[in-house]
mmCIF file with all atom_site columns, C-alpha atoms in Angstrom:
data_model
loop_
_atom_site.group_PDB
_atom_site.id
_atom_site.type_symbol
_atom_site.label_atom_id
_atom_site.label_alt_id
_atom_site.label_comp_id
_atom_site.label_asym_id
_atom_site.label_entity_id
_atom_site.label_seq_id
_atom_site.pdbx_PDB_ins_code
_atom_site.Cartn_x
_atom_site.Cartn_y
_atom_site.Cartn_z
_atom_site.occupancy
_atom_site.B_iso_or_equiv
_atom_site.pdbx_formal_charge
_atom_site.auth_seq_id
_atom_site.auth_comp_id
_atom_site.auth_asym_id
_atom_site.auth_atom_id
_atom_site.pdbx_PDB_model_num
ATOM 1  C CA . LEU A 1 1  ? 42.274 -100.010 48.024 1.00 0.00 ? 1  LEU A CA 1
ATOM 2  C CA . GLY A 1 2  ? 38.533 -99.494  48.126 1.00 0.00 ? 2  GLY A CA 1
ATOM 3  C CA . THR A 1 3  ? 38.583 -97.568  44.877 1.00 0.00 ? 3  THR A CA 1
ATOM 4  C CA . LEU A 1 4  ? 40.782 -100.219 43.294 1.00 0.00 ? 4  LEU A CA 1
ATOM 5  C CA . PHE A 1 5  ? 38.429 -102.969 44.484 1.00 0.00 ? 5  PHE A CA 1
ATOM 6  C CA . PHE A 1 6  ? 35.269 -101.334 43.148 1.00 0.00 ? 6  PHE A CA 1
ATOM 7  C CA . ASN A 1 7  ? 36.974 -100.308 39.906 1.00 0.00 ? 7  ASN A CA 1
ATOM 8  C CA . ILE A 1 8  ? 38.167 -103.821 39.149 1.00 0.00 ? 8  ILE A CA 1
ATOM 9  C CA . TYR A 1 9  ? 35.084 -105.776 40.144 1.00 0.00 ? 9  TYR A CA 1
ATOM 10 C CA . GLY A 1 10 ? 32.743 -103.136 38.762 1.00 0.00 ? 10 GLY A CA 1
ATOM 11 C CA . GLU A 1 11 ? 34.403 -103.071 35.349 1.00 0.00 ? 11 GLU A CA 1
ATOM 12 C CA . GLU A 1 12 ? 34.812 -106.828 35.086 1.00 0.00 ? 12 GLU A CA 1
ATOM 13 C CA . PHE A 1 13 ? 31.306 -107.773 36.216 1.00 0.00 ? 13 PHE A CA 1
ATOM 14 C CA . TRP A 1 14 ? 29.690 -105.005 34.177 1.00 0.00 ? 14 TRP A CA 1
ATOM 15 C CA . TRP A 1 15 ? 31.733 -105.276 30.985 1.00 0.00 ? 15 TRP A CA 1
ATOM 16 C CA . ARG A 1 16 ? 32.601 -108.974 30.764 1.00 0.00 ? 16 ARG A CA 1
ATOM 17 C CA . GLY A 1 17 ? 29.928 -110.394 33.025 1.00 0.00 ? 17 GLY A CA 1
ATOM 18 C CA . TYR A 1 18 ? 26.925 -108.436 31.747 1.00 0.00 ? 18 TYR A CA 1
ATOM 19 C CA . ILE A 1 19 ? 27.657 -106.628 28.456 1.00 0.00 ? 19 ILE A CA 1
ATOM 20 C CA . LEU A 1 20 ? 29.825 -109.258 26.702 1.00 0.00 ? 20 LEU A CA 1
ATOM 21 C CA . PRO A 1 21 ? 27.219 -112.071 26.823 1.00 0.00 ? 21 PRO A CA 1
ATOM 22 C CA . ARG A 1 22 ? 24.596 -109.723 25.396 1.00 0.00 ? 22 ARG A CA 1
ATOM 23 C CA . GLN A 1 23 ? 26.929 -108.580 22.634 1.00 0.00 ? 23 GLN A CA 1
ATOM 24 C CA . GLU A 1 24 ? 27.450 -112.226 21.687 1.00 0.00 ? 24 GLU A CA 1
ATOM 25 C CA . LEU A 1 25 ? 23.819 -112.377 20.597 1.00 0.00 ? 25 LEU A CA 1
ATOM 26 C CA . LYS A 1 26 ? 24.576 -109.736 17.973 1.00 0.00 ? 26 LYS A CA 1
ATOM 27 C CA . PHE A 1 27 ? 28.226 -110.303 16.992 1.00 0.00 ? 27 PHE A CA 1
ATOM 28 C CA . GLY A 1 28 ? 28.734 -114.037 17.594 1.00 0.00 ? 28 GLY A CA 1
ATOM 29 C CA . LYS A 1 29 ? 32.333 -115.238 17.377 1.00 0.00 ? 29 LYS A CA 1
ATOM 30 C CA . TRP A 1 30 ? 33.607 -111.686 16.674 1.00 0.00 ? 30 TRP A CA 1
ATOM 31 C CA . THR A 1 31 ? 32.224 -110.282 19.919 1.00 0.00 ? 31 THR A CA 1
ATOM 32 C CA . TRP A 1 32 ? 35.668 -110.227 21.544 1.00 0.00 ? 32 TRP A CA 1
ATOM 33 C CA . LEU A 1 33 ? 36.889 -107.806 18.877 1.00 0.00 ? 33 LEU A CA 1
ATOM 34 C CA . VAL A 1 34 ? 33.945 -105.402 19.189 1.00 0.00 ? 34 VAL A CA 1
ATOM 35 C CA . HIS A 1 35 ? 33.957 -105.684 22.961 1.00 0.00 ? 35 HIS A CA 1
ATOM 36 C CA . GLY A 1 36 ? 37.703 -105.077 23.258 1.00 0.00 ? 36 GLY A CA 1
ATOM 37 C CA . VAL A 1 37 ? 37.581 -101.961 21.085 1.00 0.00 ? 37 VAL A CA 1
ATOM 38 C CA . LEU A 1 38 ? 34.603 -100.595 23.030 1.00 0.00 ? 38 LEU A CA 1
ATOM 39 C CA . TRP A 1 39 ? 36.258 -101.343 26.369 1.00 0.00 ? 39 TRP A CA 1
ATOM 40 C CA . ALA A 1 40 ? 39.456 -99.578  25.295 1.00 0.00 ? 40 ALA A CA 1
ATOM 41 C CA . SER A 1 41 ? 37.317 -96.652  24.053 1.00 0.00 ? 41 SER A CA 1
ATOM 42 C CA . PHE A 1 42 ? 35.628 -96.555  27.461 1.00 0.00 ? 42 PHE A CA 1
ATOM 43 C CA . HIS A 1 43 ? 39.053 -95.549  28.784 1.00 0.00 ? 43 HIS A CA 1
ATOM 44 C CA . SER A 1 44 ? 39.344 -92.634  26.335 1.00 0.00 ? 44 SER A CA 1
ATOM 45 C CA . PHE A 1 45 ? 39.590 -90.213  29.248 1.00 0.00 ? 45 PHE A CA 1
ATOM 46 C CA . TRP A 1 46 ? 43.194 -91.501  29.196 1.00 0.00 ? 46 TRP A CA 1
ATOM 47 C CA . TRP A 1 47 ? 43.445 -90.625  25.500 1.00 0.00 ? 47 TRP A CA 1
ATOM 48 C CA . TRP A 1 48 ? 47.232 -90.965  25.569 1.00 0.00 ? 48 TRP A CA 1
ATOM 49 C CA . ASP A 1 49 ? 46.942 -94.563  26.819 1.00 0.00 ? 49 ASP A CA 1
ATOM 50 C CA . VAL A 1 50 ? 44.127 -96.005  24.686 1.00 0.00 ? 50 VAL A CA 1
ATOM 51 C CA . LEU A 1 51 ? 46.470 -97.672  22.191 1.00 0.00 ? 51 LEU A CA 1
ATOM 52 C CA . ALA A 1 52 ? 48.418 -99.244  25.051 1.00 0.00 ? 52 ALA A CA 1
ATOM 53 C CA . ILE A 1 53 ? 45.175 -100.494 26.624 1.00 0.00 ? 53 ILE A CA 1
ATOM 54 C CA . LEU A 1 54 ? 43.798 -101.950 23.372 1.00 0.00 ? 54 LEU A CA 1
ATOM 55 C CA . PRO A 1 55 ? 45.905 -105.164 23.158 1.00 0.00 ? 55 PRO A CA 1
ATOM 56 C CA . GLY A 1 56 ? 45.067 -106.140 26.743 1.00 0.00 ? 56 GLY A CA 1
ATOM 57 C CA . ALA A 1 57 ? 41.417 -105.270 26.180 1.00 0.00 ? 57 ALA A CA 1
ATOM 58 C CA . LEU A 1 58 ? 41.287 -107.514 23.122 1.00 0.00 ? 58 LEU A CA 1
ATOM 59 C CA . VAL A 1 59 ? 43.040 -110.399 24.871 1.00 0.00 ? 59 VAL A CA 1
ATOM 60 C CA . MET A 1 60 ? 40.844 -110.175 27.967 1.00 0.00 ? 60 MET A CA 1
ATOM 61 C CA . SER A 1 61 ? 37.691 -109.981 25.853 1.00 0.00 ? 61 SER A CA 1
ATOM 62 C CA . PHE A 1 62 ? 38.812 -113.022 23.875 1.00 0.00 ? 62 PHE A CA 1
ATOM 63 C CA . VAL A 1 63 ? 39.617 -114.995 27.038 1.00 0.00 ? 63 VAL A CA 1
ATOM 64 C CA . ALA A 1 64 ? 36.348 -114.012 28.720 1.00 0.00 ? 64 ALA A CA 1
ATOM 65 C CA . GLN A 1 65 ? 34.320 -114.982 25.655 1.00 0.00 ? 65 GLN A CA 1
ATOM 66 C CA . ARG A 1 66 ? 36.079 -118.341 25.224 1.00 0.00 ? 66 ARG A CA 1
ATOM 67 C CA . THR A 1 67 ? 36.091 -119.342 28.897 1.00 0.00 ? 67 THR A CA 1
ATOM 68 C CA . ARG A 1 68 ? 32.786 -117.686 29.821 1.00 0.00 ? 68 ARG A CA 1
ATOM 69 C CA . ASN A 1 69 ? 34.505 -116.650 33.015 1.00 0.00 ? 69 ASN A CA 1
ATOM 70 C CA . THR A 1 70 ? 35.377 -113.255 34.516 1.00 0.00 ? 70 THR A CA 1
ATOM 71 C CA . THR A 1 71 ? 38.084 -114.597 36.856 1.00 0.00 ? 71 THR A CA 1
ATOM 72 C CA . PRO A 1 72 ? 41.011 -114.232 34.396 1.00 0.00 ? 72 PRO A CA 1
ATOM 73 C CA . GLY A 1 73 ? 40.020 -110.603 33.798 1.00 0.00 ? 73 GLY A CA 1
ATOM 74 C CA . ILE A 1 74 ? 39.770 -109.936 37.520 1.00 0.00 ? 74 ILE A CA 1
ATOM 75 C CA . ILE A 1 75 ? 43.222 -111.427 38.098 1.00 0.00 ? 75 ILE A CA 1
ATOM 76 C CA . TRP A 1 76 ? 44.734 -109.459 35.200 1.00 0.00 ? 76 TRP A CA 1
ATOM 77 C CA . HIS A 1 77 ? 43.048 -106.275 36.377 1.00 0.00 ? 77 HIS A CA 1
ATOM 78 C CA . TRP A 1 78 ? 44.435 -106.743 39.926 1.00 0.00 ? 78 TRP A CA 1
ATOM 79 C CA . ILE A 1 79 ? 47.954 -107.335 38.598 1.00 0.00 ? 79 ILE A CA 1
ATOM 80 C CA . ASN A 1 80 ? 47.882 -104.430 36.149 1.00 0.00 ? 80 ASN A CA 1
ATOM 81 C CA . ASN A 1 81 ? 46.136 -101.849 38.316 1.00 0.00 ? 81 ASN A CA 1
ATOM 82 C CA . GLY A 1 82 ? 47.743 -103.109 41.523 1.00 0.00 ? 82 GLY A CA 1
ATOM 83 C CA . LEU A 1 83 ? 51.259 -102.704 40.153 1.00 0.00 ? 83 LEU A CA 1
ATOM 84 C CA . THR A 1 84 ? 50.371 -99.217  38.969 1.00 0.00 ? 84 THR A CA 1
ATOM 85 C CA . VAL A 1 85 ? 49.227 -98.262  42.466 1.00 0.00 ? 85 VAL A CA 1
ATOM 86 C CA . ILE A 1 86 ? 52.366 -99.763  44.042 1.00 0.00 ? 86 ILE A CA 1
ATOM 87 C CA . VAL A 1 87 ? 54.660 -97.861  41.656 1.00 0.00 ? 87 VAL A CA 1
ATOM 88 C CA . LEU A 1 88 ? 52.700 -94.658  42.283 1.00 0.00 ? 88 LEU A CA 1
ATOM 89 C CA . LEU A 1 89 ? 52.952 -95.057  46.064 1.00 0.00 ? 89 LEU A CA 1
ATOM 90 C CA . LEU A 1 90 ? 56.678 -95.803  45.856 1.00 0.00 ? 90 LEU A CA 1
ATOM 91 C CA . GLY A 1 91 ? 57.124 -92.624  43.789 1.00 0.00 ? 91 GLY A CA 1
ATOM 92 C CA . ILE A 1 92 ? 55.158 -90.565  46.307 1.00 0.00 ? 92 ILE A CA 1
ATOM 93 C CA . LEU A 1 93 ? 57.269 -91.968  49.137 1.00 0.00 ? 93 LEU A CA 1
ATOM 94 C CA . GLY A 1 94 ? 60.447 -91.268  47.185 1.00 0.00 ? 94 GLY A CA 1
ATOM 95 C CA . LEU A 1 95 ? 61.452 -94.939  47.112 1.00 0.00 ? 95 LEU A CA 1
ATOM 96 C CA . THR A 1 96 ? 62.151 -95.189  43.375 1.00 0.00 ? 96 THR A CA 1
ATOM 97 C CA . MET A 1 97 ? 65.400 -96.439  41.914 1.00 0.00 ? 97 MET A CA 1
#
């Protein structure tokens, strides 16, 4: 849970709280597109999953830019990563269907 906490808040505050507003100075209304592609690329250590991450990265970048708020990204991150951890733990415990 600690790793999940720091991963989510660290990524959201760094990427959408700090980097995105600075990118807006350069890219204006298209920042969400640049930011989303860069954020998905940041996850290239999961090279097999980058294309699956890209749509969510673009949507979250768009929402963060329009609302000027990191809360939607934090909520989405908790749902997405939290469900992944739950499914993983269920698999480890042998409680899958």
